[in-house]
Coordinates of C-alpha atoms in Angstrom, one line a residue:
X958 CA -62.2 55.6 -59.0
X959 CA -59.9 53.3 -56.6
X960 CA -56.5 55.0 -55.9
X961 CA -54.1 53.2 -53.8
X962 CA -51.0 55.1 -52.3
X963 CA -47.7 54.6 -50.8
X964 CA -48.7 55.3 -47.8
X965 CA -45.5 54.6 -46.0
X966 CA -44.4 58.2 -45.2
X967 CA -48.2 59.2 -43.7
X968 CA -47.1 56.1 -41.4
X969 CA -44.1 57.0 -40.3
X970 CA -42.8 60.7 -41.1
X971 CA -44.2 63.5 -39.0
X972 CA -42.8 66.1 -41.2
X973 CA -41.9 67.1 -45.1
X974 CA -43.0 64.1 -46.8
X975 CA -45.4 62.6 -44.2
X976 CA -47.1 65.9 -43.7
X977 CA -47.6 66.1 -47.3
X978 CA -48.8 62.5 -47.6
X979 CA -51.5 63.5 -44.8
X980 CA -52.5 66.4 -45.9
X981 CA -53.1 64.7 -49.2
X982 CA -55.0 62.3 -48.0
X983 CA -57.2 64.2 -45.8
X984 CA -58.2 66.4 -48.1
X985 CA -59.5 63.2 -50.8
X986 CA -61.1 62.6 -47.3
X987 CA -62.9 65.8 -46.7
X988 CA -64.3 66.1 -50.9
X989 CA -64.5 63.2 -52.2
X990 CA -64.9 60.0 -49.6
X991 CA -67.8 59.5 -50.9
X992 CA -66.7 59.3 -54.9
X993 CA -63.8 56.7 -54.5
X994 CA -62.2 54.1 -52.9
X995 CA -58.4 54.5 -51.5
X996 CA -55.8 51.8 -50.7
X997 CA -53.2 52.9 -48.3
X998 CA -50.0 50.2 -48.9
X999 CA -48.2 50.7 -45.8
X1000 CA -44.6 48.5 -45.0
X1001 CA -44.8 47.6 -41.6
X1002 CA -47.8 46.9 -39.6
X1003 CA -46.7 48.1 -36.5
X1004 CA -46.0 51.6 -37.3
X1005 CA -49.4 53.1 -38.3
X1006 CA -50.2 55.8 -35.6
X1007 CA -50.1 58.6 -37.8
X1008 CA -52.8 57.3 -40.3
X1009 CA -55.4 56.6 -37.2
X1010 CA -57.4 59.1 -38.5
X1011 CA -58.2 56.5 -41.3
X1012 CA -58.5 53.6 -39.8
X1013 CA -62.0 53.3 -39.1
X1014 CA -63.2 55.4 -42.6
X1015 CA -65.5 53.4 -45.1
X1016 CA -63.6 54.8 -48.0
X1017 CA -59.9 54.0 -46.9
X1018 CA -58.2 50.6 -46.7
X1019 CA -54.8 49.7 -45.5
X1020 CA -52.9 46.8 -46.5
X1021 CA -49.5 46.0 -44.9
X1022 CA -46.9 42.7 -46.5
X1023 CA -48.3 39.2 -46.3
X1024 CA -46.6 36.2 -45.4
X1025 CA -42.4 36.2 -47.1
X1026 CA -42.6 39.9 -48.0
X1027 CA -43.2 40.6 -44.0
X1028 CA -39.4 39.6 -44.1
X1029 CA -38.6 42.3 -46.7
X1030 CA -40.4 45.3 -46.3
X1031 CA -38.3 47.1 -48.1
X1032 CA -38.3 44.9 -51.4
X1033 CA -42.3 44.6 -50.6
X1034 CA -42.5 48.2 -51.4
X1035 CA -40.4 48.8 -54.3
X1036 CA -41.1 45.4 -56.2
X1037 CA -43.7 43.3 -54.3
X1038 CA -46.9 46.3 -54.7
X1039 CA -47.3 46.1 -58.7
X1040 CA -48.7 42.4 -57.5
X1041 CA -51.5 43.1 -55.5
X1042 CA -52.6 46.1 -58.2
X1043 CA -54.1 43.9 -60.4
X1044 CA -55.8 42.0 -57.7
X1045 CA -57.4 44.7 -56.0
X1046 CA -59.0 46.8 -59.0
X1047 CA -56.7 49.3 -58.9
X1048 CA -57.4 52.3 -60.9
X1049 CA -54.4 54.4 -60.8
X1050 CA -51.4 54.2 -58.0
X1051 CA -49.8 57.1 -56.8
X1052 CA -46.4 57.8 -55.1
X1053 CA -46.6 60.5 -52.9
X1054 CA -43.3 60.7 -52.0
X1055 CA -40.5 61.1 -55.2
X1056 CA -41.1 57.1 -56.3
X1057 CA -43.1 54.4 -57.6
X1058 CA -42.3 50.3 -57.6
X1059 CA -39.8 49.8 -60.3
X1060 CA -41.9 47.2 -62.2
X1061 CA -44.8 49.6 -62.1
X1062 CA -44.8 49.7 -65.6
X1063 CA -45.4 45.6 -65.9
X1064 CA -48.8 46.4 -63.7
X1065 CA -51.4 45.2 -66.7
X1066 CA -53.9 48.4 -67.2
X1067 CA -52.7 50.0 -64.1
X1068 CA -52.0 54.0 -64.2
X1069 CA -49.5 55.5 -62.1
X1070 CA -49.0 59.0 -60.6
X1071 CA -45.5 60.0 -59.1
X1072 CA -45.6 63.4 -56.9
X1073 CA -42.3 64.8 -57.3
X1074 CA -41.0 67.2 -54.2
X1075 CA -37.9 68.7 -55.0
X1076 CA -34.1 67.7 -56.9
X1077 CA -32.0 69.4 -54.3
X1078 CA -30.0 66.6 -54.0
X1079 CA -29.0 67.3 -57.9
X1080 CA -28.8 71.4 -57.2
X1081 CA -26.6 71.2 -53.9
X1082 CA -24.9 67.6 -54.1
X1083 CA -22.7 68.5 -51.2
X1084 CA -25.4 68.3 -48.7
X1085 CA -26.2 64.7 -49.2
X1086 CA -24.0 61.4 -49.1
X1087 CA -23.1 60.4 -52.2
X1088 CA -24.7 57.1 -51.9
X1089 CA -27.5 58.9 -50.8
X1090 CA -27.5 60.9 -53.9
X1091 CA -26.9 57.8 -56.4
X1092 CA -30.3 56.3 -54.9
X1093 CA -32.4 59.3 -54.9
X1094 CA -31.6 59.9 -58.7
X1095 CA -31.7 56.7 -59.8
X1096 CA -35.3 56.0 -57.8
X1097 CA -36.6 59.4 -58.9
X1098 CA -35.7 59.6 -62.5
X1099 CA -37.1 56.0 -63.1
X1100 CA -40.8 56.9 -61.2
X1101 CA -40.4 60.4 -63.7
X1102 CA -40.1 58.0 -66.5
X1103 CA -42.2 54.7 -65.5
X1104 CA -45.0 57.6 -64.3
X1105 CA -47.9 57.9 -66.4
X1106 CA -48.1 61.5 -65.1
X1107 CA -46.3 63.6 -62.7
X1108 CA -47.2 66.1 -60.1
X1109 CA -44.6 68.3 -58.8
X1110 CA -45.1 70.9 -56.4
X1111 CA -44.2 73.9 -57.7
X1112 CA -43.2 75.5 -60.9
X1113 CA -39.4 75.6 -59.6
X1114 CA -39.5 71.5 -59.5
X1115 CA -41.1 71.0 -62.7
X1116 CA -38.5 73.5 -64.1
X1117 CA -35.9 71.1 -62.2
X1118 CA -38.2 67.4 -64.0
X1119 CA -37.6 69.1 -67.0
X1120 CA -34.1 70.0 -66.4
X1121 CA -32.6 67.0 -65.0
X1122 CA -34.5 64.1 -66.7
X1123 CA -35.7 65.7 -70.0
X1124 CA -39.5 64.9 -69.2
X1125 CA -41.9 66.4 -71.8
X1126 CA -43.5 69.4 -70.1
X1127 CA -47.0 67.9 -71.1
X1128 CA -46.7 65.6 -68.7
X1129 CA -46.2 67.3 -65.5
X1130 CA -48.9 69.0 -63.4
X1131 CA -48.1 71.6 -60.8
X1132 CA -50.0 70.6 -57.4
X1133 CA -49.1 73.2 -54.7
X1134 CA -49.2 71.7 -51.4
X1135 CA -51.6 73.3 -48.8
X1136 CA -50.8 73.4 -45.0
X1137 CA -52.8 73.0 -41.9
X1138 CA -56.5 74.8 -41.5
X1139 CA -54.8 75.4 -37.9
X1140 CA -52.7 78.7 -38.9
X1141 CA -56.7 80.5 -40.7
X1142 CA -57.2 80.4 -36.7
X1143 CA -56.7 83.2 -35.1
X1144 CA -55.9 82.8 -31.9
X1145 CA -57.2 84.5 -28.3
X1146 CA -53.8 86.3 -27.1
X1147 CA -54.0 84.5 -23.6
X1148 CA -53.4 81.8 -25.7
X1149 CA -50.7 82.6 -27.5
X1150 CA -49.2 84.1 -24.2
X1151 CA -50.1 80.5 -22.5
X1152 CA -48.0 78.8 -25.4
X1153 CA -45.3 81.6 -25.5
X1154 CA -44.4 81.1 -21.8
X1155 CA -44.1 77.7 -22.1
X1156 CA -41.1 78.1 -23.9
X1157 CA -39.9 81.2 -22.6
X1158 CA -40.2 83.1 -26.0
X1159 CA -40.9 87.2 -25.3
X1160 CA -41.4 90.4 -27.6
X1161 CA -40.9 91.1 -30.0
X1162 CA -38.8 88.0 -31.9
X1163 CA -38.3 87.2 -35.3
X1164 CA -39.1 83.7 -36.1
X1165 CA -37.7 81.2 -38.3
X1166 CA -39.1 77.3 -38.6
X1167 CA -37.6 74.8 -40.4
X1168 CA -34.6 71.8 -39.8
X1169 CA -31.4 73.4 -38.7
X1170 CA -29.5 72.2 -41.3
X1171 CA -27.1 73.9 -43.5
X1172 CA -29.1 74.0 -46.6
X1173 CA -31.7 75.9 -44.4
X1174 CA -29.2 78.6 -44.0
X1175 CA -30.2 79.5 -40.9
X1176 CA -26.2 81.1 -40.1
X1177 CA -27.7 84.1 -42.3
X1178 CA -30.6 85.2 -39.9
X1179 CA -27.7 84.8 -37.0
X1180 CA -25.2 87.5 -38.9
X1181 CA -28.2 89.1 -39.8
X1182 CA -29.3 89.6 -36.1
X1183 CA -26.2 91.9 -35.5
X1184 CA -27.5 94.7 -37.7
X1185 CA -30.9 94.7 -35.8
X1186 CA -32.0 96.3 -32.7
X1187 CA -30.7 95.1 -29.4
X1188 CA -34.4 94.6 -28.1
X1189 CA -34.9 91.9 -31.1
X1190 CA -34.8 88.1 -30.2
X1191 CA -34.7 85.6 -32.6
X1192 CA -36.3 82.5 -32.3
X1193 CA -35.7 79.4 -34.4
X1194 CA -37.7 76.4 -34.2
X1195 CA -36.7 73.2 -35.8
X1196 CA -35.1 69.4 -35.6
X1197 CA -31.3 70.1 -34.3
X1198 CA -28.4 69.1 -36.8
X1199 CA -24.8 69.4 -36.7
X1200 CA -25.1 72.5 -38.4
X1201 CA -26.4 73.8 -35.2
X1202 CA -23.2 73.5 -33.1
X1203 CA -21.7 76.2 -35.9
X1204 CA -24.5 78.6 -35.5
X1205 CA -24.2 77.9 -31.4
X1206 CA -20.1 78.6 -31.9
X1207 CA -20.9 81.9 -34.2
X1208 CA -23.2 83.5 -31.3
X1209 CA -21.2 82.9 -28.4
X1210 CA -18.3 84.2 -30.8
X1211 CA -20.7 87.5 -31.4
X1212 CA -22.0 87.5 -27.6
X1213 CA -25.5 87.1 -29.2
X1214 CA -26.5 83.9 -26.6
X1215 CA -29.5 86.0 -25.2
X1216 CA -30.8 87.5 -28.6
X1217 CA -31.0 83.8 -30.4
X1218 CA -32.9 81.2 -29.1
X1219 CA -32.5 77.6 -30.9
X1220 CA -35.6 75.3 -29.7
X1221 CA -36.7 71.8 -30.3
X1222 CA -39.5 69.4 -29.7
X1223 CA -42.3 72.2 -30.2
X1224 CA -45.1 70.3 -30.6
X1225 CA -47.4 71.4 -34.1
X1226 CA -50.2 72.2 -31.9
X1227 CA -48.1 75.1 -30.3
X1228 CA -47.3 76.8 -34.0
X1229 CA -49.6 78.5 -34.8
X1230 CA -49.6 80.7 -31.4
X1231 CA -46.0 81.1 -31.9
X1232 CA -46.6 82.4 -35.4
X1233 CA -48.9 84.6 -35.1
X1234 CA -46.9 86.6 -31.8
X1235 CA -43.9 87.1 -34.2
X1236 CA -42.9 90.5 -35.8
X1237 CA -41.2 89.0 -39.1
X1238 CA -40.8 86.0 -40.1
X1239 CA -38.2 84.8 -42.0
X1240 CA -37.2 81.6 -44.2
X1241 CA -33.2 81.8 -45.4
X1242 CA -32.9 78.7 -47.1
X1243 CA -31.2 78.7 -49.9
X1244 CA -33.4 75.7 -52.0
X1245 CA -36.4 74.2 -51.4
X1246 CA -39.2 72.6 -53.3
X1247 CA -41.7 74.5 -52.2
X1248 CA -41.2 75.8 -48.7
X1249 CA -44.3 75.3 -46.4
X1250 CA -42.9 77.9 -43.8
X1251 CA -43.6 80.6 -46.2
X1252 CA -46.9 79.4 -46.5
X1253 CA -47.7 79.1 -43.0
X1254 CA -46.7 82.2 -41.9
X1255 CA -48.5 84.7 -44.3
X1256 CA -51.7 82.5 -43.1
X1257 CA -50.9 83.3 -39.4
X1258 CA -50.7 87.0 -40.8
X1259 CA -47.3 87.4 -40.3
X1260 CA -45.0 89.5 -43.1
X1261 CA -42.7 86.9 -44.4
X1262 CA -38.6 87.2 -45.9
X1263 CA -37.4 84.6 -47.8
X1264 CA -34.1 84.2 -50.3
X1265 CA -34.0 84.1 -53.7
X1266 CA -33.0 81.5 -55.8
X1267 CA -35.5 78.4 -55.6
X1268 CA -39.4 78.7 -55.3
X1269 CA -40.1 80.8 -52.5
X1270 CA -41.9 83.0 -54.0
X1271 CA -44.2 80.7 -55.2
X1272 CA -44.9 79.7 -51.4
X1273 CA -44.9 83.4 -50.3
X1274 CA -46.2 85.5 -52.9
X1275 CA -45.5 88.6 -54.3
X1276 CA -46.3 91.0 -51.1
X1277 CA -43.1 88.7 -49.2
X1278 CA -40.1 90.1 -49.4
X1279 CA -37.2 88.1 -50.9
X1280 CA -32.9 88.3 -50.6
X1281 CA -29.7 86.9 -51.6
X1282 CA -28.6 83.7 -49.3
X1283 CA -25.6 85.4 -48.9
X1284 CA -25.8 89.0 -47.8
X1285 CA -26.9 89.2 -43.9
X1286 CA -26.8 92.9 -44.2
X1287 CA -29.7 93.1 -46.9
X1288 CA -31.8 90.4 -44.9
X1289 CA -31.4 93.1 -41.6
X1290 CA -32.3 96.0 -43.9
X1291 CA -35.6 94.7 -44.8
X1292 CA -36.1 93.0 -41.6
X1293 CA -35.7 96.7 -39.8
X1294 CA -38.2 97.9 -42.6
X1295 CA -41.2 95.8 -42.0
X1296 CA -40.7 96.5 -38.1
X1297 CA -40.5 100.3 -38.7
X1298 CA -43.3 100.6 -40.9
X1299 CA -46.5 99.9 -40.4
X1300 CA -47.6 100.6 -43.5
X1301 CA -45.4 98.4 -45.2
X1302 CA -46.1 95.3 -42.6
X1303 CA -50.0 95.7 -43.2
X1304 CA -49.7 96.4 -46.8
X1305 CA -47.6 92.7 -46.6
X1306 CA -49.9 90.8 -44.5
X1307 CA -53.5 91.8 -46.1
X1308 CA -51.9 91.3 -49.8
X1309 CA -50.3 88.1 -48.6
X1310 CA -53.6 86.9 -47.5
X1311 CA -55.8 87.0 -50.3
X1312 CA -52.6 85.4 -52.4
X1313 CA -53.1 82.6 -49.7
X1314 CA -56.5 82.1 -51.3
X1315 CA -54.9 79.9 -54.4
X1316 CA -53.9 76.9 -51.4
X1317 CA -57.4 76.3 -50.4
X1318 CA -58.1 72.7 -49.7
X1319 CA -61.4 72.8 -52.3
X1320 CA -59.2 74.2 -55.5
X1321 CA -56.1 71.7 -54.5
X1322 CA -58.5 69.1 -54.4
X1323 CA -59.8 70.1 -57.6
X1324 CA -56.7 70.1 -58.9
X1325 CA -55.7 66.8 -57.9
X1326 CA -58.7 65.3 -59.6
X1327 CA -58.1 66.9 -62.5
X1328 CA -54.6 65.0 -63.1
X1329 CA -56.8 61.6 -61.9
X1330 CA -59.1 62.3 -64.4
X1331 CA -56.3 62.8 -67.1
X1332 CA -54.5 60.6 -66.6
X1333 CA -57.0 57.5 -66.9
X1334 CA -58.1 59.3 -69.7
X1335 CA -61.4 61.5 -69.0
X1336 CA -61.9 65.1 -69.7
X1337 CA -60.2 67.4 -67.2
X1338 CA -62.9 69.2 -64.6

């Protein structure tokens, strides 16, 4: 086959959508680079670091605008692609990232694939601008219904497909995302000491990772901290928002400043150590389309909380331990029963692992195929 993508978030996004984009493409990489060709459509020329890893591969091909569209990168990507289809042999295009060209439909014997991530946008409208909000539904219900198939990332979203844009069930796949081979590692503990020290994290924490931004929630872990021992820190890692000026007001309001530790710029290849030292980790966002956190952290062995409500458990599993977005007092409950018992905490981490088993790069990569293969048509694997 010869799949091209819209490659512009692997370009330019080191996180979400870009990670996804990656991890998508290295794994067609890893299993089958020598079964197809792939066309990576990518806006601007100049901003291409993240895909170096592709550059110099045989199997992958990168095409940026030519001549006018260079002036409208933008208008390149949404209108100008369906163009070059044709030209190129294109089997089937996929979206990676919520949306196709709008005249994908007028590409002549072209199939297209649209991964969906999440309709939060639609769930929790006060979070986003409402321009913001016009585009994103108009973009993504026009790829759900230009798409010759859809892949959405968990069950939750193709609950939310169905929901929001009456799409036929039969036409969405569920593709769970996958996350870095980095957190199977377990790591030497002067290591993780070496990594800890560098950002003057100590024993024992509870960890949270994720964009502190109100959706994440993370004001529930900080009222939730209160009800826990006085030797527990907690440390949150993520991009800084001005949500985080509320949660900085609410702990130097509870005189919790040495017991919650907000930290940014941690660089990916420090994770895992970080991980792997905490006691619980916990995800309190209240909706998410998948949530790779969850995922990460029962691979680094790690018990994990998250909230009810979106698809969580989907990312976590069954052995994770799940509360409401609004009650801190039930989040330090079970956060001072996995700590207490080691019974419980091992029983959590060795069930979590083998449920970790069904985000293997091979089966994903199977999966993926599967939906190529159906959609232009072939029997499914």
């Amino acid at each position: 086959m010869k799949i091209a993508f819209d490659a512009k978030r692997a370009a330019q996004n080191r996180t979400g959508l870009g990670n996804y984009s990656r991890f998508i493409l290295h794994n067609l990489f890893q299993y089958g680079a020598s079964d197809n060709k792939y066309i990576l459509y990518v806006p601007d020329s100049h901003k291409m670091s993240l895909l170096k890893d592709f550059i110099n591969i045989p199997a992958f091909t990168i095409y940026t605008p030519k001549l006018l569209w260079k002036k409208f990168k933008s208008l390149w990507r949404v209108w100008g692609i369906p163009y070059y289809l044709g030209k190129q042999g294109i089997d089937i295009y996929h979206g990676l990232s919520n949306e196709l060209p709008l005249n994908i439909h007028k590409a002549h014997n072209i199939k297209s694939i649209v991964t969906i991530h999440d309709l939060i946008f639609l769930h929790y409208p006060q979070y986003y601008k409402p321009i913001d909000r016009i585009i994103y539904n108009y973009k993504f219900r026009k790829a759900c219904e230009n798409a010759d198939r859809i892949i959405a990332v968990s069950e939750c979203t193709k609950r939310d497909i169905i929901k929001f844009y009456h799409i036929q069930p039969d036409k969405i796949d569920v593709i769970y995302q996958g996350c870095s081979n980095t957190f199977n590692v377990t790591l030497p503990q002067a290591a993780k000491e070496l990594v800890l020290n560098r950002y003057n994290i100590t024993y024992p924490y509870v960890l949270s990772v994720g964009s502190i931004e109100e959706r994440k929630n993370l004001l529930l872990l900080a009222k939730a901290l209160k009800g826990l021992p006085v030797k527990i820190h907690v440390v949150a890692i993520g991009k800084s928002t001005p949500y985080a000026k509320i949660i900085e007001t609410y702990i130097r309001k509870e005189n919790l400043q040495d017991r919650f530790h907000i930290i940014n710029n941690v660089s990916f290849e420090d994770l895992p150590a970080i991980y792997q030292s905490a006691s619980v980790f916990v995800y309190p966002s209240r909706y998410e389309g998948f949530g790779i956190p969850m995922l990460e952290a029962i691979r680094s062995e790690v018990p994990a909380i998250g909230c009810k409500g979106s698809c969580l458990e989907e990312a976590g599993g069954p052995l994770s331990i799940y509360v409401s977005p609004d009650d801190p007092k039930e989040l330090a409950d079970m956060i001072c029963r996995v700590i207490n018992s080691n019974d419980l905490r091992n029983k959590m981490i060795e069930g979590s692992k083998q449920y970790a088993e069904k985000f293997n790069d091979s089966k994903l990569y199977s999966d993926l195929m599967n939906t190529y293969k159906k959609t232009l048509g072939n029997v499914s694997l």
